[in-house]
Amino acid sequence: MSVSVDITGLPPERIDFAITPLGELGMALHALSEPGHHPGLHGWATATSSGLKPDLADRLTEADFLWRTTFSDVFLPFAGVKDGPGRPGATLDEDLDLLDRLTDEQFVSAALEFTCSSMYAVDGPSPLVDDALRTRALDLAAARGPKQLDFTHRLLSDPGSVRLWLRRLFEDCNEAFFADTWNRVRVQLASDARHKHDLLQRRGLAEALHAVSPALTLDEKSQRIRADKLAEGHTTAVDPEVGAGLTAVPSTFGWPHLLVLHAPGWRPVIHYPVGAPELPSPASVQLLQQRLEALAHPMRMRLCRFLARTPYTTGELADTLAITAPEVSRHLGVLKKAGLITTRRRGRYVLHQLDTTVVARLGSDFLEGVLR
């Protein structure tokens, strides 16, 4: 399984390494909301969370699924702006100006990735204009809870007000903590981007990709970049509507996530982590053996990929993986017996989620694999 980017006919000068304040803000928000994914950032996350004013903390929970369950493409708007610069802004305000230039259809589709992930790579209308997709988005949002459902209703009925609300939220985050954070990390990010660009110039794309991540490879014959992920997807870096180009963006908050923006009509972006923390060793040999046996089935590995990001119902998993609900229940039972997932009830929905704290004890290879 992999996500691939077709670079046939792409001039080398159209491959860019750049830093983005808005993209880094998105990854910082993810680290705040999912500290279990980022064991090396616990100190920063604890200090930052404790310093947030209650009003801002409450507002962040209203839309945290944009960065908690998925990493929404709204954080990389430069990739979707038609006739735009093709690069991120130099400041957060410039990035937010690019976000304002997305069409309502683009913005709504990107903001609803948390409910429409199975439609992500489908080149079609957005739920804003398609009644069937609108109904589906609301149904799936309902399974996520009242906050997600309320946000989806607001987004579909009045996208303009949601866009303004979100911009103000990001601006307030910048004032509260991110401006200081960005000043601290941007030099490191710029240095990494320059290093990778120099590597591209001196040694070629294959070497530069390997330096970005061992999970990235270049297939010279087919002219495709492949990201080794527990997901499938494809895009092209030479789109007549978007233009030719590929951007790679480093992140100090990203590990272990290697993200590939491959939405139709958007410039492909590889969002990669800089550095990786050490994780604790397994709890015991007996427990390790039990859990590895539970994960030996490839379908259970795929289930873990989804459950690592957000709680899912059995029905949602069956629909996403194109298998029956009884099959999903059987695999979930094995994972639960091994203590790898947790289950809770919300109204009439039963939600399952991977326990990333437990998974971290298996070692960084597995955690990075399911979260990549």
mmCIF file of C-alpha atoms in Angstrom:
data_model
loop_
_atom_site.group_PDB
_atom_site.id
_atom_site.type_symbol
_atom_site.label_atom_id
_atom_site.label_comp_id
_atom_site.label_asym_id
_atom_site.label_seq_id
_atom_site.Cartn_x
_atom_site.Cartn_y
_atom_site.Cartn_z
ATOM 1 C CA MET A 1 0.000 0.000 0.000
ATOM 2 C CA SER A 2 1.254 3.479 -0.784
ATOM 3 C CA VAL A 3 0.396 7.008 -1.806
ATOM 4 C CA SER A 4 2.031 7.908 -5.121
ATOM 5 C CA VAL A 5 2.743 11.153 -6.959
ATOM 6 C CA ASP A 6 3.232 11.016 -10.730
ATOM 7 C CA ILE A 7 6.063 13.393 -11.683
ATOM 8 C CA THR A 8 6.263 12.502 -15.380
ATOM 9 C CA GLY A 9 7.359 15.609 -17.258
ATOM 10 C CA LEU A 10 7.900 17.649 -14.086
ATOM 11 C CA PRO A 11 10.886 19.998 -14.462
ATOM 12 C CA PRO A 12 13.333 19.685 -11.524
ATOM 13 C CA GLU A 13 13.023 23.401 -10.801
ATOM 14 C CA ARG A 14 9.322 22.882 -10.048
ATOM 15 C CA ILE A 15 10.174 20.740 -7.003
ATOM 16 C CA ASP A 16 10.277 23.034 -4.007
ATOM 17 C CA PHE A 17 11.185 22.821 -0.323
ATOM 18 C CA ALA A 18 9.435 25.488 1.737
ATOM 19 C CA ILE A 19 8.284 26.264 5.267
ATOM 20 C CA THR A 20 4.744 27.271 6.183
ATOM 21 C CA PRO A 21 3.612 28.971 9.416
ATOM 22 C CA LEU A 22 -0.002 27.821 9.004
ATOM 23 C CA GLY A 23 1.061 24.236 8.342
ATOM 24 C CA GLU A 24 3.234 24.259 11.452
ATOM 25 C CA LEU A 25 0.402 25.762 13.487
ATOM 26 C CA GLY A 26 -1.787 22.872 12.366
ATOM 27 C CA MET A 27 0.786 20.308 13.470
ATOM 28 C CA ALA A 28 1.249 22.132 16.784
ATOM 29 C CA LEU A 29 -2.504 22.011 17.387
ATOM 30 C CA HIS A 30 -2.467 18.300 16.581
ATOM 31 C CA ALA A 31 0.325 17.712 19.099
ATOM 32 C CA LEU A 32 -1.718 19.590 21.721
ATOM 33 C CA SER A 33 -4.852 17.542 21.086
ATOM 34 C CA GLU A 34 -3.153 14.145 20.619
ATOM 35 C CA PRO A 35 -0.130 14.049 22.951
ATOM 36 C CA GLY A 36 -0.140 10.254 22.718
ATOM 37 C CA HIS A 37 1.014 10.557 19.092
ATOM 38 C CA HIS A 38 3.964 12.727 20.131
ATOM 39 C CA PRO A 39 5.714 11.371 23.231
ATOM 40 C CA GLY A 40 8.695 13.666 22.676
ATOM 41 C CA LEU A 41 6.511 16.783 22.967
ATOM 42 C CA HIS A 42 4.756 16.094 26.264
ATOM 43 C CA GLY A 43 6.585 18.894 28.061
ATOM 44 C CA TRP A 44 5.755 21.498 25.414
ATOM 45 C CA ALA A 45 2.147 20.311 25.121
ATOM 46 C CA THR A 46 1.578 20.374 28.884
ATOM 47 C CA ALA A 47 3.087 23.832 29.308
ATOM 48 C CA THR A 48 1.211 25.271 26.320
ATOM 49 C CA SER A 49 -2.150 23.740 27.253
ATOM 50 C CA SER A 50 -1.913 24.950 30.840
ATOM 51 C CA GLY A 51 -1.206 28.482 29.617
ATOM 52 C CA LEU A 52 -4.246 28.767 27.355
ATOM 53 C CA LYS A 53 -7.030 31.079 28.456
ATOM 54 C CA PRO A 54 -10.295 29.170 29.058
ATOM 55 C CA ASP A 55 -12.097 30.938 26.209
ATOM 56 C CA LEU A 56 -9.465 29.975 23.636
ATOM 57 C CA ALA A 57 -9.235 26.431 24.988
ATOM 58 C CA ASP A 58 -13.013 26.049 24.630
ATOM 59 C CA ARG A 59 -12.998 27.439 21.083
ATOM 60 C CA LEU A 60 -10.244 25.035 20.084
ATOM 61 C CA THR A 61 -12.436 22.078 21.059
ATOM 62 C CA GLU A 62 -15.166 23.271 18.673
ATOM 63 C CA ALA A 63 -13.108 22.366 15.610
ATOM 64 C CA ASP A 64 -10.263 20.183 16.894
ATOM 65 C CA PHE A 65 -11.273 17.409 14.492
ATOM 66 C CA LEU A 66 -9.673 19.519 11.739
ATOM 67 C CA TRP A 67 -6.280 18.686 13.219
ATOM 68 C CA ARG A 68 -6.966 15.828 15.645
ATOM 69 C CA THR A 69 -8.663 13.139 13.542
ATOM 70 C CA THR A 70 -7.219 14.241 10.203
ATOM 71 C CA PHE A 71 -4.799 16.929 9.154
ATOM 72 C CA SER A 72 -7.103 19.092 7.076
ATOM 73 C CA ASP A 73 -5.837 20.560 3.822
ATOM 74 C CA VAL A 74 -7.023 23.969 5.066
ATOM 75 C CA PHE A 75 -3.578 24.199 6.682
ATOM 76 C CA LEU A 76 -1.881 24.044 3.258
ATOM 77 C CA PRO A 77 -4.045 26.455 1.232
ATOM 78 C CA PHE A 78 -1.220 27.501 -1.108
ATOM 79 C CA ALA A 79 -1.603 24.082 -2.744
ATOM 80 C CA GLY A 80 -5.218 24.721 -3.717
ATOM 81 C CA VAL A 81 -5.271 28.359 -4.818
ATOM 82 C CA LYS A 82 -5.772 28.606 -8.575
ATOM 83 C CA ASP A 83 -3.275 30.963 -10.231
ATOM 84 C CA GLY A 84 -1.636 31.414 -6.854
ATOM 85 C CA PRO A 85 2.069 31.620 -5.974
ATOM 86 C CA GLY A 86 2.409 27.860 -5.487
ATOM 87 C CA ARG A 87 4.339 28.536 -2.264
ATOM 88 C CA PRO A 88 3.347 29.132 1.366
ATOM 89 C CA GLY A 89 3.309 32.636 2.753
ATOM 90 C CA ALA A 90 6.269 34.082 4.618
ATOM 91 C CA THR A 91 4.067 34.887 7.620
ATOM 92 C CA LEU A 92 0.964 33.431 9.200
ATOM 93 C CA ASP A 93 -1.088 36.378 7.934
ATOM 94 C CA GLU A 94 0.053 35.671 4.363
ATOM 95 C CA ASP A 95 -0.870 31.990 4.754
ATOM 96 C CA LEU A 96 -4.288 33.003 6.095
ATOM 97 C CA ASP A 97 -4.748 35.323 3.109
ATOM 98 C CA LEU A 98 -4.128 32.306 0.865
ATOM 99 C CA LEU A 99 -6.719 30.373 2.892
ATOM 100 C CA ASP A 100 -9.211 33.170 2.156
ATOM 101 C CA ARG A 101 -8.572 32.690 -1.576
ATOM 102 C CA LEU A 102 -9.848 29.096 -1.604
ATOM 103 C CA THR A 103 -13.326 28.746 -3.080
ATOM 104 C CA ASP A 104 -16.136 27.817 -0.698
ATOM 105 C CA GLU A 105 -16.319 24.385 -2.350
ATOM 106 C CA GLN A 106 -12.603 23.795 -1.772
ATOM 107 C CA PHE A 107 -12.787 25.021 1.801
ATOM 108 C CA VAL A 108 -15.842 22.927 2.699
ATOM 109 C CA SER A 109 -14.424 19.748 1.150
ATOM 110 C CA ALA A 110 -11.119 20.235 2.985
ATOM 111 C CA ALA A 111 -12.804 21.064 6.298
ATOM 112 C CA LEU A 112 -15.031 17.976 6.071
ATOM 113 C CA GLU A 113 -12.228 15.465 5.579
ATOM 114 C CA PHE A 114 -12.996 14.119 9.053
ATOM 115 C CA THR A 115 -16.370 12.844 7.784
ATOM 116 C CA CYS A 116 -15.655 12.366 4.073
ATOM 117 C CA SER A 117 -12.221 10.750 4.120
ATOM 118 C CA SER A 118 -13.391 7.901 1.879
ATOM 119 C CA MET A 119 -14.267 10.517 -0.780
ATOM 120 C CA TYR A 120 -11.001 12.414 -0.422
ATOM 121 C CA ALA A 121 -9.440 11.350 -3.723
ATOM 122 C CA VAL A 122 -12.695 11.461 -5.705
ATOM 123 C CA ASP A 123 -12.785 14.353 -8.158
ATOM 124 C CA GLY A 124 -16.372 15.512 -7.828
ATOM 125 C CA PRO A 125 -18.664 18.093 -6.252
ATOM 126 C CA SER A 126 -18.403 19.095 -2.610
ATOM 127 C CA PRO A 127 -21.111 18.461 0.017
ATOM 128 C CA LEU A 128 -21.885 22.161 -0.317
ATOM 129 C CA VAL A 129 -23.555 21.598 -3.695
ATOM 130 C CA ASP A 130 -24.311 17.843 -3.722
ATOM 131 C CA ASP A 131 -27.355 16.773 -1.659
ATOM 132 C CA ALA A 132 -26.275 13.130 -1.352
ATOM 133 C CA LEU A 133 -22.809 14.086 -0.096
ATOM 134 C CA ARG A 134 -24.355 16.663 2.213
ATOM 135 C CA THR A 135 -26.582 14.010 3.822
ATOM 136 C CA ARG A 136 -23.654 11.598 4.118
ATOM 137 C CA ALA A 137 -21.456 14.249 5.746
ATOM 138 C CA LEU A 138 -24.142 15.059 8.321
ATOM 139 C CA ASP A 139 -24.766 11.361 9.077
ATOM 140 C CA LEU A 140 -21.069 10.681 9.625
ATOM 141 C CA ALA A 141 -20.654 13.855 11.667
ATOM 142 C CA ALA A 142 -23.503 12.690 13.927
ATOM 143 C CA ALA A 143 -21.518 9.553 14.734
ATOM 144 C CA ARG A 144 -18.613 11.757 15.834
ATOM 145 C CA GLY A 145 -20.703 13.650 18.366
ATOM 146 C CA PRO A 146 -22.697 16.872 18.819
ATOM 147 C CA LYS A 147 -19.740 19.248 18.353
ATOM 148 C CA GLN A 148 -18.864 17.770 14.978
ATOM 149 C CA LEU A 149 -22.478 17.702 13.897
ATOM 150 C CA ASP A 150 -23.008 21.348 14.901
ATOM 151 C CA PHE A 151 -19.820 22.387 13.076
ATOM 152 C CA THR A 152 -20.897 20.518 9.938
ATOM 153 C CA HIS A 153 -24.352 22.143 9.976
ATOM 154 C CA ARG A 154 -22.748 25.591 10.316
ATOM 155 C CA LEU A 155 -20.213 24.866 7.608
ATOM 156 C CA LEU A 156 -22.793 23.676 5.094
ATOM 157 C CA SER A 157 -25.311 26.416 5.809
ATOM 158 C CA ASP A 158 -22.950 29.401 6.111
ATOM 159 C CA PRO A 159 -19.348 28.627 5.060
ATOM 160 C CA GLY A 160 -18.427 32.316 5.052
ATOM 161 C CA SER A 161 -19.028 32.763 8.776
ATOM 162 C CA VAL A 162 -17.097 29.564 9.574
ATOM 163 C CA ARG A 163 -14.163 30.766 7.482
ATOM 164 C CA LEU A 164 -14.078 34.062 9.392
ATOM 165 C CA TRP A 165 -14.413 32.251 12.729
ATOM 166 C CA LEU A 166 -11.556 29.897 11.866
ATOM 167 C CA ARG A 167 -9.245 32.714 10.769
ATOM 168 C CA ARG A 168 -9.844 34.546 14.026
ATOM 169 C CA LEU A 169 -9.178 31.334 15.945
ATOM 170 C CA PHE A 170 -5.814 30.876 14.221
ATOM 171 C CA GLU A 171 -4.935 34.533 14.804
ATOM 172 C CA ASP A 172 -5.730 34.159 18.503
ATOM 173 C CA CYS A 173 -3.595 30.999 18.678
ATOM 174 C CA ASN A 174 -0.765 32.989 17.152
ATOM 175 C CA GLU A 175 -1.090 35.675 19.788
ATOM 176 C CA ALA A 176 -1.462 33.197 22.649
ATOM 177 C CA PHE A 177 1.431 30.827 21.928
ATOM 178 C CA PHE A 178 2.300 30.183 18.305
ATOM 179 C CA ALA A 179 4.193 33.384 17.497
ATOM 180 C CA ASP A 180 6.795 32.485 20.128
ATOM 181 C CA THR A 181 6.827 28.872 18.985
ATOM 182 C CA TRP A 182 7.285 29.841 15.331
ATOM 183 C CA ASN A 183 10.155 32.187 16.180
ATOM 184 C CA ARG A 184 11.822 29.282 17.950
ATOM 185 C CA VAL A 185 11.425 26.644 15.224
ATOM 186 C CA ARG A 186 11.436 28.541 11.931
ATOM 187 C CA VAL A 187 15.233 28.787 11.722
ATOM 188 C CA GLN A 188 15.523 25.010 12.091
ATOM 189 C CA LEU A 189 12.812 24.455 9.500
ATOM 190 C CA ALA A 190 14.355 26.896 7.021
ATOM 191 C CA SER A 191 17.747 25.243 7.500
ATOM 192 C CA ASP A 192 16.274 21.805 6.833
ATOM 193 C CA ALA A 193 14.459 23.037 3.718
ATOM 194 C CA ARG A 194 17.685 24.580 2.369
ATOM 195 C CA HIS A 195 19.619 21.398 3.095
ATOM 196 C CA LYS A 196 17.085 19.227 1.263
ATOM 197 C CA HIS A 197 17.024 21.665 -1.665
ATOM 198 C CA ASP A 198 20.822 21.573 -1.917
ATOM 199 C CA LEU A 199 20.711 17.781 -1.764
ATOM 200 C CA LEU A 200 18.192 17.784 -4.604
ATOM 201 C CA GLN A 201 20.472 19.982 -6.699
ATOM 202 C CA ARG A 202 23.666 18.046 -5.987
ATOM 203 C CA ARG A 203 22.558 14.411 -5.769
ATOM 204 C CA GLY A 204 19.158 14.244 -7.376
ATOM 205 C CA LEU A 205 15.587 13.615 -6.323
ATOM 206 C CA ALA A 206 16.035 10.034 -5.083
ATOM 207 C CA GLU A 207 18.692 11.093 -2.549
ATOM 208 C CA ALA A 208 16.662 14.110 -1.443
ATOM 209 C CA LEU A 209 13.555 11.986 -0.898
ATOM 210 C CA HIS A 210 15.464 9.418 1.145
ATOM 211 C CA ALA A 211 16.819 12.239 3.317
ATOM 212 C CA VAL A 212 13.262 13.479 3.836
ATOM 213 C CA SER A 213 12.078 10.027 4.936
ATOM 214 C CA PRO A 214 13.106 6.398 4.330
ATOM 215 C CA ALA A 215 9.408 5.825 3.603
ATOM 216 C CA LEU A 216 9.743 7.860 0.383
ATOM 217 C CA THR A 217 11.131 6.270 -2.773
ATOM 218 C CA LEU A 218 11.437 7.273 -6.409
ATOM 219 C CA ASP A 219 10.448 4.751 -9.073
ATOM 220 C CA GLU A 220 12.641 5.907 -11.950
ATOM 221 C CA LYS A 221 10.882 3.719 -14.505
ATOM 222 C CA SER A 222 7.338 4.889 -13.819
ATOM 223 C CA GLN A 223 8.400 8.363 -12.674
ATOM 224 C CA ARG A 224 6.429 8.100 -9.469
ATOM 225 C CA ILE A 225 7.232 9.100 -5.927
ATOM 226 C CA ARG A 226 5.837 6.528 -3.502
ATOM 227 C CA ALA A 227 5.146 7.062 0.188
ATOM 228 C CA ASP A 228 5.052 3.798 2.117
ATOM 229 C CA LYS A 229 1.869 4.257 4.140
ATOM 230 C CA LEU A 230 -1.031 2.118 5.325
ATOM 231 C CA ALA A 231 -3.193 4.016 2.872
ATOM 232 C CA GLU A 232 -3.763 4.168 -0.866
ATOM 233 C CA GLY A 233 -3.871 7.251 -3.028
ATOM 234 C CA HIS A 234 -2.560 8.790 -6.216
ATOM 235 C CA THR A 235 -2.087 12.245 -7.656
ATOM 236 C CA THR A 236 -0.058 14.020 -10.298
ATOM 237 C CA ALA A 237 2.392 16.878 -10.027
ATOM 238 C CA VAL A 238 1.581 17.983 -13.575
ATOM 239 C CA ASP A 239 -2.053 19.072 -13.634
ATOM 240 C CA PRO A 240 -3.202 21.384 -16.464
ATOM 241 C CA GLU A 241 -5.637 23.154 -14.111
ATOM 242 C CA VAL A 242 -3.302 23.528 -11.128
ATOM 243 C CA GLY A 243 0.006 23.726 -12.958
ATOM 244 C CA ALA A 244 3.188 21.717 -12.531
ATOM 245 C CA GLY A 245 4.782 21.541 -9.123
ATOM 246 C CA LEU A 246 5.527 19.562 -5.969
ATOM 247 C CA THR A 247 6.227 21.084 -2.557
ATOM 248 C CA ALA A 248 7.883 19.421 0.432
ATOM 249 C CA VAL A 249 7.299 21.025 3.835
ATOM 250 C CA PRO A 250 9.250 20.194 7.022
ATOM 251 C CA SER A 251 7.682 20.178 10.498
ATOM 252 C CA THR A 252 9.228 20.048 13.969
ATOM 253 C CA PHE A 253 5.899 18.816 15.380
ATOM 254 C CA GLY A 254 5.204 16.229 12.696
ATOM 255 C CA TRP A 255 6.822 13.002 13.884
ATOM 256 C CA PRO A 256 5.693 10.284 13.312
ATOM 257 C CA HIS A 257 3.328 11.587 10.637
ATOM 258 C CA LEU A 258 4.379 11.685 7.006
ATOM 259 C CA LEU A 259 1.520 13.402 5.189
ATOM 260 C CA VAL A 260 0.917 13.534 1.454
ATOM 261 C CA LEU A 261 -1.676 15.998 0.178
ATOM 262 C CA HIS A 262 -3.137 14.274 -2.869
ATOM 263 C CA ALA A 263 -6.554 15.887 -3.301
ATOM 264 C CA PRO A 264 -7.744 16.299 -6.906
ATOM 265 C CA GLY A 265 -7.170 19.821 -8.160
ATOM 266 C CA TRP A 266 -4.539 20.603 -5.512
ATOM 267 C CA ARG A 267 -0.774 20.814 -5.899
ATOM 268 C CA PRO A 268 0.770 17.725 -4.217
ATOM 269 C CA VAL A 269 2.523 18.419 -0.921
ATOM 270 C CA ILE A 270 4.746 16.143 1.165
ATOM 271 C CA HIS A 271 4.607 17.259 4.806
ATOM 272 C CA TYR A 272 7.455 15.536 6.612
ATOM 273 C CA PRO A 273 8.807 15.449 10.187
ATOM 274 C CA VAL A 274 12.202 16.734 11.254
ATOM 275 C CA GLY A 275 13.702 14.594 14.011
ATOM 276 C CA ALA A 276 12.253 11.666 15.964
ATOM 277 C CA PRO A 277 12.128 11.158 19.755
ATOM 278 C CA GLU A 278 12.971 7.974 21.588
ATOM 279 C CA LEU A 279 10.052 5.853 22.774
ATOM 280 C CA PRO A 280 9.850 3.530 25.793
ATOM 281 C CA SER A 281 10.653 -0.150 25.407
ATOM 282 C CA PRO A 282 7.959 -2.880 25.526
ATOM 283 C CA ALA A 283 6.350 -3.610 28.886
ATOM 284 C CA SER A 284 7.061 -7.376 28.899
ATOM 285 C CA VAL A 285 7.972 -10.195 26.520
ATOM 286 C CA GLN A 286 4.692 -12.021 27.183
ATOM 287 C CA LEU A 287 2.589 -8.937 26.538
ATOM 288 C CA LEU A 288 4.647 -8.057 23.477
ATOM 289 C CA GLN A 289 4.098 -11.535 22.001
ATOM 290 C CA GLN A 290 0.344 -11.374 22.612
ATOM 291 C CA ARG A 291 0.032 -7.996 20.970
ATOM 292 C CA LEU A 292 2.236 -8.787 17.991
ATOM 293 C CA GLU A 293 0.177 -11.927 17.339
ATOM 294 C CA ALA A 294 -2.959 -9.782 17.392
ATOM 295 C CA LEU A 295 -1.403 -7.466 14.823
ATOM 296 C CA ALA A 296 -0.152 -10.216 12.520
ATOM 297 C CA HIS A 297 -3.243 -9.972 10.301
ATOM 298 C CA PRO A 298 -2.961 -7.279 7.588
ATOM 299 C CA MET A 299 -6.594 -6.242 8.020
ATOM 300 C CA ARG A 300 -6.019 -5.554 11.704
ATOM 301 C CA MET A 301 -3.033 -3.406 10.747
ATOM 302 C CA ARG A 302 -5.334 -1.404 8.471
ATOM 303 C CA LEU A 303 -7.906 -1.105 11.237
ATOM 304 C CA CYS A 304 -5.207 0.275 13.533
ATOM 305 C CA ARG A 305 -4.376 2.986 11.014
ATOM 306 C CA PHE A 306 -7.904 4.370 11.228
ATOM 307 C CA LEU A 307 -8.367 3.779 14.947
ATOM 308 C CA ALA A 308 -5.103 5.586 15.733
ATOM 309 C CA ARG A 309 -6.558 8.839 14.440
ATOM 310 C CA THR A 310 -10.092 8.947 15.782
ATOM 311 C CA PRO A 311 -12.824 6.719 17.257
ATOM 312 C CA TYR A 312 -14.844 4.756 14.699
ATOM 313 C CA THR A 313 -18.042 2.751 14.877
ATOM 314 C CA THR A 314 -18.117 -0.805 13.551
ATOM 315 C CA GLY A 315 -20.352 0.305 10.692
ATOM 316 C CA GLU A 316 -18.009 3.104 9.667
ATOM 317 C CA LEU A 317 -15.049 0.732 9.598
ATOM 318 C CA ALA A 318 -16.982 -1.798 7.563
ATOM 319 C CA ASP A 319 -17.949 0.888 5.052
ATOM 320 C CA THR A 320 -14.446 2.341 4.837
ATOM 321 C CA LEU A 321 -12.660 -1.006 4.464
ATOM 322 C CA ALA A 322 -15.349 -2.614 2.276
ATOM 323 C CA ILE A 323 -15.810 -5.649 4.542
ATOM 324 C CA THR A 324 -18.787 -6.851 6.560
ATOM 325 C CA ALA A 325 -19.629 -5.601 10.034
ATOM 326 C CA PRO A 326 -19.220 -9.120 11.551
ATOM 327 C CA GLU A 327 -15.704 -9.290 10.087
ATOM 328 C CA VAL A 328 -14.868 -5.946 11.648
ATOM 329 C CA SER A 329 -16.275 -7.076 14.992
ATOM 330 C CA ARG A 330 -14.159 -10.231 14.910
ATOM 331 C CA HIS A 331 -10.954 -8.288 14.261
ATOM 332 C CA LEU A 332 -11.857 -5.689 16.894
ATOM 333 C CA GLY A 333 -12.385 -8.482 19.393
ATOM 334 C CA VAL A 334 -8.850 -9.759 18.847
ATOM 335 C CA LEU A 335 -7.379 -6.282 19.234
ATOM 336 C CA LYS A 336 -9.438 -5.577 22.340
ATOM 337 C CA LYS A 337 -8.436 -8.867 23.958
ATOM 338 C CA ALA A 338 -4.801 -7.857 23.466
ATOM 339 C CA GLY A 339 -5.523 -4.527 25.148
ATOM 340 C CA LEU A 340 -4.742 -2.506 22.048
ATOM 341 C CA ILE A 341 -8.054 -0.685 21.656
ATOM 342 C CA THR A 342 -10.566 0.981 23.927
ATOM 343 C CA THR A 343 -14.331 1.054 23.490
ATOM 344 C CA ARG A 344 -16.858 3.595 24.726
ATOM 345 C CA ARG A 345 -20.503 4.369 24.093
ATOM 346 C CA ARG A 346 -21.881 7.728 22.944
ATOM 347 C CA GLY A 347 -25.657 7.545 22.811
ATOM 348 C CA ARG A 348 -26.563 4.819 20.338
ATOM 349 C CA TYR A 349 -23.036 4.693 18.905
ATOM 350 C CA VAL A 350 -20.254 2.404 20.137
ATOM 351 C CA LEU A 351 -16.858 3.908 19.312
ATOM 352 C CA HIS A 352 -13.536 2.074 19.157
ATOM 353 C CA GLN A 353 -10.085 3.702 19.273
ATOM 354 C CA LEU A 354 -6.467 2.551 19.319
ATOM 355 C CA ASP A 355 -4.712 3.089 22.642
ATOM 356 C CA THR A 356 -1.613 4.878 21.370
ATOM 357 C CA THR A 357 -0.028 4.872 24.820
ATOM 358 C CA VAL A 358 -0.095 1.074 24.783
ATOM 359 C CA VAL A 359 0.985 0.933 21.153
ATOM 360 C CA ALA A 360 3.985 3.163 21.886
ATOM 361 C CA ARG A 361 5.290 0.376 24.122
ATOM 362 C CA LEU A 362 5.580 -1.851 21.065
ATOM 363 C CA GLY A 363 8.245 0.482 19.736
ATOM 364 C CA SER A 364 8.529 3.363 17.334
ATOM 365 C CA ASP A 365 8.445 1.277 14.127
ATOM 366 C CA PHE A 366 4.858 0.176 14.606
ATOM 367 C CA LEU A 367 3.615 3.512 15.947
ATOM 368 C CA GLU A 368 5.229 5.385 13.099
ATOM 369 C CA GLY A 369 3.832 2.895 10.587
ATOM 370 C CA VAL A 370 0.191 3.279 11.616
ATOM 371 C CA LEU A 371 0.441 7.046 12.071
ATOM 372 C CA ARG A 372 2.418 7.761 8.931
#
